[in-house]
C-alpha cells in the first residue's frame, strides 16, 4: 500500500508541470448538448438552425384570432378567450402574455441564427443567403403580429443577455413596419419562388404586401401584390372546399403553410372545429360561427342579402347562397357529417348537434367545416393537415383593397375581385361598376369578399382593427341561427354573453404585466 501511494505522489508531481503548459486542458466542450464550439460548421448545421424557427409559425391557433371577434363565438365558457371577447381582459390575462412570449421566443431563435450564420465556412453563398431569407421572413411574420396586437414593441434584431433584456424600450410601430418592409425585400431577393416545402420568394413578398396593407402603406401593398400576380407562380385552386382537406394539400394556391404529419408532428384542429357529435369522448366545437358571419355570404347571384334585388328569403335563409357558405360552415339539415350522417342543430330536436343538447354542442347552431376532414374522424387529435397561412386569394384581395384606398380604381381592381369570386367551385357573377358604382360601395364589397373568402383563417381580428370597425361590430349579444318552432320564426340569442369593446382602450392589447415587472422601461398602452 505504501509503494502504491508513492507511485500516486510521483504521478501527481510529474503531471503538475505538464498541466501548467496546457491552460485550456479543463475547458472541455460539453458532450450532452450541441454547443457553439462544434456547431455552425457546415451548411447542414445552418439548415438545422433554420429549421428550428419554422415550428414557431401559427398552427391551429388561427381560429383563436377570429374567436376574439364578431365572426366566431368562443363556445367553451371557461376558455381564456371568453374574458377578452367580453372586454374583461387585464394586464395579467394569460392570452396577452402568451402571444408576447411566443413571438419573442421565435424572434430570439431567428436572431441567434442571424448572429451566427456567417461563421459557417461554405462556398455556396446562394445557399447561405437562401437560409437567411427564410429566417428573416419568419422573424418578420412575428413582428407583423406584434405590431398589430400591441402597437409599439421592442425591435430586437440580435441576441441579448439577461441584463440588456431588462432595459429595452418600445420602438414606434412605424419603425417596426420599416424594418419588416426592408427585411422582406431583402429576403425576397435571396429566395427562389419554388423552394420545395420551405419558405420561398412568394411568402416573403406576400407577407410584405400584408404588412404594408396593415400599415396603411397602400402603394407598397399594391405594388408588392402586383409583383406576385405578374410572376404567374400561383393560381386559384378550383375546389374551395377541397383546398382545406388532405386532397388539396400543397396546391398551386398555397404560398405559406405550417406543415404537419400524422403520428410525427400532428395537431387537433379536427377536434377543435368539428361538431361535438363527430368527436366521441371529446369536447369539440371550441369556436362556432355567428349569424353576423353567415349574413356576409351573398346570394348565388352575387348580391348581398341586404340588397332588395338579391332574392333573399328570411324564411329560407340558406337557399341559393354563395357556395362558400356550404363549403365553410356546417348548415343544419343540409351538410353531410364525417360519420355519414347529416348535421342537425335545430334547438329542441334530436339532431346530431342540436343547440344545448350538451354543454359542448354549438351554441349558435353552426360549426366550422374548414379543416374538418373525414379521414381524421377515427383519430381526431392526430391530424396531419397542413394549416394554410397565406394563399393567392389573399394577394388578389390585398391588391384590390390597396388600389381602392389609393383611389386608383380601374379594371385591374375588378379583375382581381372577380378572379376570387369566380373560382370554379364558387362561380359568382362578376362585380361590375353597376353593382358598386362608388368607391365607398366598392370598398364595402371588397371587405365583405375578404371576410367570406378568408373566413376562419385568422384575419378578422386584424381587419376590424385596421378598418376601425370594432366598436361597431363587437358590442352586444351574439346571435345564432334562425329556426321555426310552433309555427313561429325564432333566432338564437346568447343572452348573458354580452360582448363589449372600448375604442379608447381595446384597439391595442396591454403590454403583459409580467414583462413590465421584469423591465420597468416598457411603457403601457392607454387604458390599462
Coordinates of C-alpha atoms in Angstrom, one line a residue:
X1 CA 0.0 0.0 0.0
X2 CA 2.9 2.3 0.8
X3 CA 4.5 1.6 -2.5
X4 CA 1.3 2.4 -4.4
X5 CA 0.9 5.7 -2.5
X6 CA 4.4 6.7 -3.6
X7 CA 3.6 6.0 -7.2
X8 CA 0.5 8.2 -6.9
X9 CA 2.6 11.0 -5.5
X10 CA 5.2 10.8 -8.3
X11 CA 2.5 10.8 -10.9
X12 CA 0.9 13.9 -9.4
X13 CA 4.3 15.7 -9.3
X14 CA 5.1 14.8 -12.9
X15 CA 1.6 15.8 -14.0
X16 CA 1.5 19.3 -12.5
X17 CA 4.1 21.0 -14.8
X18 CA 2.5 19.2 -17.8
X19 CA -0.9 20.6 -17.0
X20 CA 0.6 24.0 -16.4
X21 CA 1.7 24.0 -20.0
X22 CA -1.8 23.3 -21.2
X23 CA -4.0 26.0 -19.5
X24 CA -7.1 25.0 -21.5
X25 CA -7.0 21.4 -20.6
X26 CA -10.0 21.6 -18.4
X27 CA -12.0 23.8 -20.8
X28 CA -13.9 20.9 -22.4
X29 CA -16.7 21.0 -24.9
X30 CA -20.0 19.8 -23.4
X31 CA -20.9 16.4 -24.8
X32 CA -24.5 16.4 -23.5
X33 CA -25.8 19.1 -25.9
X34 CA -24.8 21.0 -29.1
X35 CA -22.5 23.8 -28.3
X36 CA -21.4 26.8 -30.4
X37 CA -17.8 25.4 -30.3
X38 CA -18.8 22.4 -32.5
X39 CA -21.9 23.9 -34.3
X40 CA -22.1 26.5 -37.1
X41 CA -19.5 24.5 -39.1
X42 CA -21.4 23.2 -42.1
X43 CA -24.4 24.1 -44.3
X44 CA -26.2 21.2 -42.6
X45 CA -25.8 22.9 -39.3
X46 CA -27.2 26.1 -40.7
X47 CA -30.2 24.3 -42.1
X48 CA -30.9 22.6 -38.8
X49 CA -30.8 26.0 -37.1
X50 CA -33.2 27.5 -39.7
X51 CA -35.5 24.5 -39.2
X52 CA -35.8 25.4 -35.5
X53 CA -37.6 28.6 -36.4
X54 CA -40.2 27.0 -38.6
X55 CA -42.3 25.5 -35.7
X56 CA -42.9 29.0 -34.4
X57 CA -45.4 29.6 -37.2
X58 CA -49.1 29.6 -36.3
X59 CA -50.9 26.3 -36.4
X60 CA -54.4 25.5 -35.1
X61 CA -54.3 28.8 -33.2
X62 CA -55.5 30.6 -36.3
X63 CA -59.1 30.0 -35.2
X64 CA -58.4 31.7 -31.9
X65 CA -57.9 35.1 -33.6
X66 CA -61.3 35.0 -35.2
X67 CA -62.6 33.7 -31.9
X68 CA -62.0 37.1 -30.4
X69 CA -64.2 38.8 -33.0
X70 CA -67.8 39.1 -34.1
X71 CA -67.4 36.1 -36.6
X72 CA -66.7 33.3 -34.2
X73 CA -68.0 32.6 -30.7
X74 CA -65.7 31.0 -28.2
X75 CA -68.1 28.2 -27.4
X76 CA -66.5 26.8 -24.2
X77 CA -67.4 29.2 -21.3
X78 CA -64.2 28.7 -19.4
X79 CA -61.8 29.2 -22.3
X80 CA -59.4 32.1 -21.8
X81 CA -60.7 33.8 -24.9
X82 CA -64.1 34.5 -23.3
X83 CA -62.9 37.2 -20.9
X84 CA -61.2 39.0 -23.8
X85 CA -64.3 38.7 -26.1
X86 CA -66.4 40.2 -23.3
X87 CA -64.0 43.1 -22.7
X88 CA -62.7 41.8 -19.4
X89 CA -59.1 41.3 -20.3
X90 CA -56.5 42.7 -17.9
X91 CA -52.7 43.2 -17.9
X92 CA -52.5 39.8 -16.2
X93 CA -54.5 37.9 -18.8
X94 CA -52.7 34.8 -20.0
X95 CA -53.6 35.2 -23.6
X96 CA -51.8 38.6 -23.9
X97 CA -48.7 37.2 -22.2
X98 CA -48.6 34.0 -24.3
X99 CA -48.8 35.9 -27.6
X100 CA -46.0 38.2 -26.5
X101 CA -43.8 35.4 -25.1
X102 CA -44.3 33.1 -28.1
X103 CA -43.4 35.9 -30.6
X104 CA -40.3 36.9 -28.8
X105 CA -39.1 33.3 -28.3
X106 CA -39.5 32.9 -32.1
X107 CA -37.6 36.2 -32.7
X108 CA -34.8 35.0 -30.3
X109 CA -34.4 31.8 -32.3
X110 CA -34.2 33.9 -35.5
X111 CA -31.8 36.3 -34.0
X112 CA -29.5 33.5 -32.8
X113 CA -29.4 32.2 -36.4
X114 CA -28.7 35.6 -37.9
X115 CA -25.9 36.2 -35.3
X116 CA -24.1 33.0 -36.1
X117 CA -24.8 32.1 -39.7
X118 CA -21.8 33.9 -41.1
X119 CA -19.5 31.6 -39.1
X120 CA -20.3 28.8 -41.5
X121 CA -17.4 28.1 -43.8
X122 CA -19.3 27.5 -47.0
X123 CA -18.5 28.3 -50.6
X124 CA -22.2 28.2 -51.6
X125 CA -23.2 31.7 -50.7
X126 CA -26.5 31.4 -52.5
X127 CA -27.5 28.5 -50.1
X128 CA -26.5 30.6 -47.1
X129 CA -28.5 33.6 -48.4
X130 CA -31.5 31.3 -49.1
X131 CA -31.5 30.2 -45.4
X132 CA -31.0 33.8 -44.3
X133 CA -34.1 34.8 -46.4
X134 CA -36.2 32.0 -44.8
X135 CA -35.3 33.0 -41.3
X136 CA -35.7 36.8 -42.0
X137 CA -39.2 36.0 -43.4
X138 CA -40.1 34.0 -40.3
X139 CA -38.9 36.8 -38.0
X140 CA -40.9 39.4 -39.9
X141 CA -44.0 37.2 -39.6
X142 CA -43.9 37.6 -35.9
X143 CA -43.2 41.3 -35.9
X144 CA -46.2 41.8 -38.1
X145 CA -48.4 40.2 -35.4
X146 CA -46.7 42.0 -32.6
X147 CA -47.3 45.4 -34.3
X148 CA -50.9 44.7 -34.9
X149 CA -51.6 43.4 -31.4
X150 CA -49.5 45.7 -29.2
X151 CA -48.5 48.7 -31.4
X152 CA -45.1 49.9 -30.3
X153 CA -42.9 47.0 -29.3
X154 CA -39.2 46.4 -28.8
X155 CA -37.4 45.9 -32.1
X156 CA -34.7 43.3 -31.3
X157 CA -32.6 42.0 -34.1
X158 CA -29.6 40.5 -32.2
X159 CA -29.2 38.2 -29.3
X160 CA -29.5 39.9 -25.8
X161 CA -28.1 38.9 -22.5
X162 CA -30.5 39.0 -19.4
X163 CA -29.4 42.4 -18.2
X164 CA -29.7 44.0 -21.6
X165 CA -33.1 42.4 -22.0
X166 CA -34.3 44.1 -18.8
X167 CA -33.6 47.6 -20.2
X168 CA -35.0 47.5 -23.8
X169 CA -37.7 50.0 -24.7
X170 CA -40.6 50.0 -27.1
X171 CA -39.9 51.3 -30.6
X172 CA -42.5 53.2 -32.6
X173 CA -44.7 51.0 -34.6
X174 CA -43.7 52.8 -37.8
X175 CA -40.2 51.7 -37.2
X176 CA -41.4 48.1 -37.0
X177 CA -43.2 48.5 -40.3
X178 CA -40.0 50.0 -41.8
X179 CA -38.0 47.1 -40.6
X180 CA -40.5 44.5 -41.8
X181 CA -40.6 46.1 -45.3
X182 CA -36.8 46.2 -45.6
X183 CA -36.3 42.8 -44.2
X184 CA -38.8 41.1 -46.5
X185 CA -37.5 42.9 -49.6
X186 CA -34.0 41.6 -48.9
X187 CA -35.4 38.1 -48.1
X188 CA -37.3 38.1 -51.4
X189 CA -34.1 38.9 -53.3
X190 CA -32.4 35.9 -51.8
X191 CA -35.2 33.4 -52.2
X192 CA -36.5 31.4 -55.2
X193 CA -40.2 31.2 -55.8
X194 CA -40.1 27.5 -55.7
X195 CA -38.2 26.3 -52.6
X196 CA -39.7 22.9 -52.0
X197 CA -41.7 22.8 -48.8
X198 CA -39.7 25.7 -47.4
X199 CA -40.4 29.4 -47.4
X200 CA -39.9 31.0 -50.9
X201 CA -40.0 34.4 -52.5
X202 CA -43.8 34.3 -52.7
X203 CA -44.1 34.1 -48.9
X204 CA -41.6 37.0 -48.3
X205 CA -43.4 39.2 -50.9
X206 CA -46.8 38.1 -49.7
X207 CA -46.0 39.0 -46.1
X208 CA -44.7 42.3 -47.2
X209 CA -47.9 43.0 -49.1
X210 CA -49.9 42.0 -46.0
X211 CA -47.8 44.2 -43.7
X212 CA -48.0 47.2 -45.9
X213 CA -51.8 46.8 -46.1
X214 CA -52.0 46.6 -42.4
X215 CA -49.7 49.6 -42.0
X216 CA -51.8 51.7 -44.4
X217 CA -49.0 52.0 -46.9
X218 CA -51.2 51.2 -49.8
X219 CA -48.9 52.0 -52.7
X220 CA -46.3 49.5 -51.4
X221 CA -49.0 46.9 -50.7
X222 CA -50.5 47.2 -54.2
X223 CA -47.1 47.1 -56.0
X224 CA -45.9 44.1 -54.0
X225 CA -49.1 42.2 -54.6
X226 CA -48.8 43.0 -58.3
X227 CA -45.3 41.6 -58.4
X228 CA -46.7 38.3 -57.1
X229 CA -49.6 38.4 -59.6
X230 CA -47.3 39.1 -62.5
X231 CA -45.0 36.3 -61.6
X232 CA -47.7 33.8 -62.6
X233 CA -46.3 31.4 -60.0
X234 CA -49.6 30.9 -58.2
X235 CA -53.2 30.3 -59.2
X236 CA -56.5 29.8 -57.5
X237 CA -57.3 26.1 -56.7
X238 CA -60.6 25.2 -58.4
X239 CA -62.2 23.5 -55.4
X240 CA -62.7 25.8 -52.4
X241 CA -63.8 23.0 -50.0
X242 CA -61.1 20.6 -51.1
X243 CA -58.4 23.2 -50.5
X244 CA -58.7 22.6 -46.8
X245 CA -58.8 18.8 -47.0
X246 CA -56.0 16.3 -47.5
X247 CA -56.8 16.2 -51.2
X248 CA -55.9 19.8 -51.7
X249 CA -52.6 20.0 -49.7
X250 CA -49.7 21.8 -51.3
X251 CA -51.8 23.0 -54.2
X252 CA -50.9 25.9 -56.5
X253 CA -52.7 28.5 -54.4
X254 CA -50.8 27.9 -51.2
X255 CA -48.0 30.4 -50.6
X256 CA -47.2 29.7 -46.9
X257 CA -48.4 26.9 -44.7
X258 CA -47.4 25.3 -41.4
X259 CA -46.7 21.7 -42.3
X260 CA -47.8 18.7 -40.2
X261 CA -47.8 14.9 -40.4
X262 CA -50.0 12.4 -38.5
X263 CA -48.1 10.4 -35.9
X264 CA -45.0 12.5 -36.3
X265 CA -46.0 16.2 -35.9
X266 CA -49.8 16.2 -35.6
X267 CA -52.4 18.6 -34.2
X268 CA -56.0 18.6 -33.1
X269 CA -57.7 21.1 -35.5
X270 CA -60.4 18.5 -36.2
X271 CA -61.2 18.1 -32.5
X272 CA -61.2 21.9 -32.2
X273 CA -63.5 22.7 -35.1
X274 CA -65.7 19.7 -35.8
X275 CA -69.3 19.3 -34.4
X276 CA -69.5 17.7 -31.0
X277 CA -71.2 14.7 -32.4
X278 CA -68.1 13.9 -34.5
X279 CA -65.6 13.7 -31.7
X280 CA -66.6 10.8 -29.4
X281 CA -65.3 11.3 -25.9
X282 CA -64.1 14.8 -26.6
X283 CA -65.4 18.3 -26.3
X284 CA -65.3 19.8 -29.8
X285 CA -66.9 22.9 -31.1
X286 CA -64.4 25.2 -29.4
X287 CA -65.2 28.0 -31.9
X288 CA -68.5 28.3 -33.7
X289 CA -69.7 30.8 -36.4
X290 CA -72.2 33.6 -35.5
X291 CA -75.1 34.8 -37.5
X292 CA -73.3 38.0 -38.4
X293 CA -70.7 36.0 -40.2
X294 CA -73.3 33.9 -42.0
X295 CA -75.1 37.1 -43.2
X296 CA -72.0 38.2 -45.0
X297 CA -72.2 35.4 -47.5
X298 CA -74.0 36.8 -50.6
X299 CA -76.7 35.1 -52.7
X300 CA -75.7 32.9 -55.6
X301 CA -76.5 35.8 -57.9
X302 CA -73.6 37.7 -56.2
X303 CA -75.7 40.3 -54.4
X304 CA -75.6 40.9 -50.7
X305 CA -78.6 39.6 -48.8
X306 CA -79.4 43.2 -47.8
X307 CA -79.9 44.1 -51.5
X308 CA -83.7 44.2 -52.2
X309 CA -82.9 42.6 -55.6
X310 CA -81.0 39.7 -54.2
X311 CA -83.9 37.3 -53.8
X312 CA -83.1 36.6 -50.1
X313 CA -85.9 34.9 -48.3
X314 CA -85.7 35.3 -44.5
X315 CA -87.9 32.2 -44.1
X316 CA -85.4 30.1 -46.2
X317 CA -82.2 31.9 -45.3
X318 CA -79.9 29.1 -46.5
X319 CA -81.3 28.8 -50.0
X320 CA -79.4 30.0 -53.1
X321 CA -76.4 31.3 -51.2
X322 CA -72.7 31.7 -52.1
X323 CA -71.3 28.1 -52.4
X324 CA -68.5 29.0 -50.0
X325 CA -71.1 29.1 -47.2
X326 CA -71.8 25.4 -47.5
X327 CA -68.1 24.7 -48.0
X328 CA -67.0 26.6 -44.9
X329 CA -69.9 26.0 -42.4
X330 CA -71.9 23.1 -41.2
X331 CA -75.5 24.1 -42.0
X332 CA -78.4 22.2 -40.3
X333 CA -80.3 19.7 -42.3
X334 CA -78.1 20.0 -45.4
X335 CA -74.4 19.3 -44.6
X336 CA -73.0 15.8 -44.5
X337 CA -71.1 14.8 -41.4
X338 CA -67.8 12.8 -41.4
X339 CA -69.6 9.8 -39.8
X340 CA -72.1 9.7 -42.8
X341 CA -75.0 11.4 -41.0
X342 CA -76.5 14.8 -41.6
X343 CA -75.7 17.8 -39.4
X344 CA -78.7 18.8 -37.3
X345 CA -78.6 21.8 -34.9
X346 CA -82.2 22.8 -34.6
X347 CA -82.9 23.5 -30.9
X348 CA -85.4 21.2 -29.2
X349 CA -84.8 18.3 -31.6
X350 CA -82.8 15.1 -31.5
X351 CA -80.5 16.3 -34.3
X352 CA -76.8 15.3 -34.2
X353 CA -75.7 18.6 -32.7
X354 CA -78.9 20.3 -31.5
X355 CA -78.2 23.5 -29.6
X356 CA -77.9 22.8 -25.9
X357 CA -78.0 19.0 -26.4
X358 CA -74.7 19.1 -24.4
X359 CA -72.7 21.9 -22.9
X360 CA -70.2 21.4 -25.7
X361 CA -72.6 21.4 -28.7
X362 CA -72.7 24.5 -30.8
X363 CA -74.4 27.5 -29.0
X364 CA -75.2 29.3 -32.3
X365 CA -76.4 26.4 -34.4
X366 CA -73.4 26.4 -36.7
X367 CA -70.0 24.7 -36.8
X368 CA -66.8 25.3 -38.8
X369 CA -66.3 23.0 -41.8
X370 CA -62.9 24.1 -42.9
X371 CA -60.2 21.6 -42.0
X372 CA -62.7 19.0 -40.8
X373 CA -61.7 16.1 -42.9
X374 CA -63.4 12.7 -42.6
X375 CA -60.0 11.0 -42.7
X376 CA -59.5 12.4 -39.1
X377 CA -62.8 11.0 -37.8
X378 CA -61.3 7.9 -36.2
X379 CA -58.4 9.7 -34.6
X380 CA -59.4 13.4 -34.2
X381 CA -56.3 14.5 -32.2
X382 CA -53.9 13.1 -34.7
X383 CA -54.5 15.3 -37.8
X384 CA -51.7 15.8 -40.3
X385 CA -53.4 18.5 -42.3
X386 CA -51.2 21.4 -43.2
X387 CA -52.5 24.8 -41.9
X388 CA -52.6 27.4 -44.6
X389 CA -51.2 30.8 -43.5
X390 CA -51.2 32.6 -46.9
X391 CA -52.7 31.8 -50.2
X392 CA -53.1 33.6 -53.6
X393 CA -56.6 34.7 -53.0
X394 CA -55.4 37.0 -50.2
X395 CA -52.9 38.5 -52.6
X396 CA -55.6 39.3 -55.1
X397 CA -57.8 40.9 -52.4
X398 CA -54.9 42.8 -51.0
X399 CA -54.2 44.3 -54.4
X400 CA -57.8 45.3 -54.9
X401 CA -58.2 46.8 -51.4
X402 CA -55.0 48.8 -51.6
X403 CA -55.9 50.2 -55.1
X404 CA -59.3 51.3 -53.8
X405 CA -57.8 53.1 -50.8
X406 CA -55.4 54.8 -53.2
X407 CA -58.3 56.0 -55.4
X408 CA -56.8 54.1 -58.3
X409 CA -59.9 52.1 -59.2
X410 CA -59.5 50.6 -62.7
X411 CA -60.4 47.3 -64.4
X412 CA -57.5 45.5 -62.7
X413 CA -59.3 46.0 -59.4
X414 CA -62.5 44.4 -60.6
X415 CA -60.5 41.7 -62.3
X416 CA -58.7 40.8 -59.0
X417 CA -62.0 40.7 -57.1
X418 CA -63.8 38.7 -59.8
X419 CA -61.0 36.2 -60.1
X420 CA -61.6 35.2 -56.5
X421 CA -65.4 35.2 -56.8
X422 CA -65.3 33.2 -60.0
X423 CA -63.3 30.3 -58.7
X424 CA -64.6 27.2 -60.4
X425 CA -66.4 25.8 -57.4
X426 CA -67.8 29.3 -56.4
X427 CA -68.6 30.9 -59.7
X428 CA -70.4 34.0 -58.6
X429 CA -71.4 36.6 -61.2
X430 CA -68.7 39.3 -61.6
X431 CA -68.8 42.6 -59.7
X432 CA -69.5 45.4 -62.1
X433 CA -69.5 49.2 -61.9
X434 CA -73.3 49.0 -61.8
X435 CA -73.2 46.8 -58.6
X436 CA -70.6 49.0 -56.9
X437 CA -70.7 52.4 -58.6
X438 CA -68.8 54.4 -55.9
X439 CA -65.5 54.0 -54.1
X440 CA -67.4 53.5 -50.8
X441 CA -69.6 50.8 -52.2
X442 CA -66.7 49.0 -53.8
X443 CA -64.8 49.3 -50.5
X444 CA -67.7 47.6 -48.7
X445 CA -67.8 45.0 -51.4
X446 CA -64.1 44.0 -51.2
X447 CA -64.3 44.0 -47.4
X448 CA -67.2 41.6 -47.4
X449 CA -65.5 39.5 -50.0
X450 CA -62.3 39.3 -47.9
X451 CA -64.3 38.3 -44.8
X452 CA -66.1 35.5 -46.7
X453 CA -63.1 34.2 -48.7
X454 CA -60.7 34.2 -45.8
X455 CA -63.3 33.2 -43.1
X456 CA -61.9 31.5 -40.0
X457 CA -58.3 31.8 -41.3
X458 CA -57.2 34.2 -38.6
X459 CA -57.7 37.6 -40.4
X460 CA -60.8 39.1 -38.9
X461 CA -59.2 40.4 -35.6
X462 CA -56.6 42.4 -37.6
X463 CA -59.1 43.6 -40.2
X464 CA -61.6 45.1 -37.8
X465 CA -58.7 46.9 -36.1
X466 CA -57.3 48.5 -39.2
X467 CA -60.7 49.3 -40.6
X468 CA -61.6 50.9 -37.2
X469 CA -64.9 48.9 -37.2
X470 CA -64.5 47.0 -33.9
X471 CA -66.7 49.3 -31.8
X472 CA -69.4 48.9 -34.4
X473 CA -69.4 45.1 -34.8
X474 CA -68.2 43.8 -31.4
X475 CA -70.6 45.1 -28.7
X476 CA -73.9 43.4 -28.0
X477 CA -75.4 39.9 -27.6
X478 CA -74.0 37.3 -30.1
X479 CA -76.8 35.9 -32.3
X480 CA -77.2 32.4 -33.7
X481 CA -79.3 30.7 -36.4
X482 CA -83.0 31.2 -37.2
X483 CA -85.3 28.2 -36.7
X484 CA -89.0 27.5 -36.7
X485 CA -90.8 26.4 -33.5
X486 CA -94.6 26.1 -33.1
X487 CA -95.1 27.9 -36.4
X488 CA -93.1 30.8 -35.1
X489 CA -89.8 32.0 -36.5
X490 CA -87.2 32.4 -33.8
X491 CA -83.5 33.3 -33.6
X492 CA -81.0 32.1 -31.0
X493 CA -79.8 34.8 -28.7
X494 CA -76.9 34.3 -26.4
X495 CA -78.1 36.5 -23.6
X496 CA -75.6 36.7 -20.7
X497 CA -72.7 36.7 -23.1
X498 CA -72.7 40.4 -24.0
X499 CA -69.5 41.4 -25.9
X500 CA -68.0 44.8 -25.3
X501 CA -65.4 47.0 -27.0
X502 CA -63.9 50.2 -25.6
X503 CA -62.4 52.1 -28.6
X504 CA -60.2 54.2 -26.3
X505 CA -58.5 51.0 -25.0
X506 CA -59.2 47.8 -26.9
X507 CA -57.6 48.5 -30.3
X508 CA -54.3 47.5 -28.7
X509 CA -53.6 44.8 -26.2
X510 CA -51.8 45.7 -23.0
X511 CA -48.1 45.0 -22.5
X512 CA -48.2 42.0 -20.2
X513 CA -47.7 42.8 -16.6
X514 CA -45.1 40.0 -16.1
X515 CA -42.9 41.7 -18.8
X516 CA -43.2 45.1 -17.2
X517 CA -42.3 43.7 -13.8
X518 CA -39.1 42.4 -15.3
X519 CA -38.4 45.5 -17.3
X520 CA -39.8 48.8 -15.9
X521 CA -38.7 50.6 -19.1
X522 CA -41.6 49.1 -21.0
X523 CA -44.4 51.7 -21.1
X524 CA -48.1 50.6 -21.0
X525 CA -50.8 51.2 -23.7
X526 CA -53.6 53.6 -22.9
X527 CA -56.4 52.5 -20.7
X528 CA -54.6 49.7 -18.8

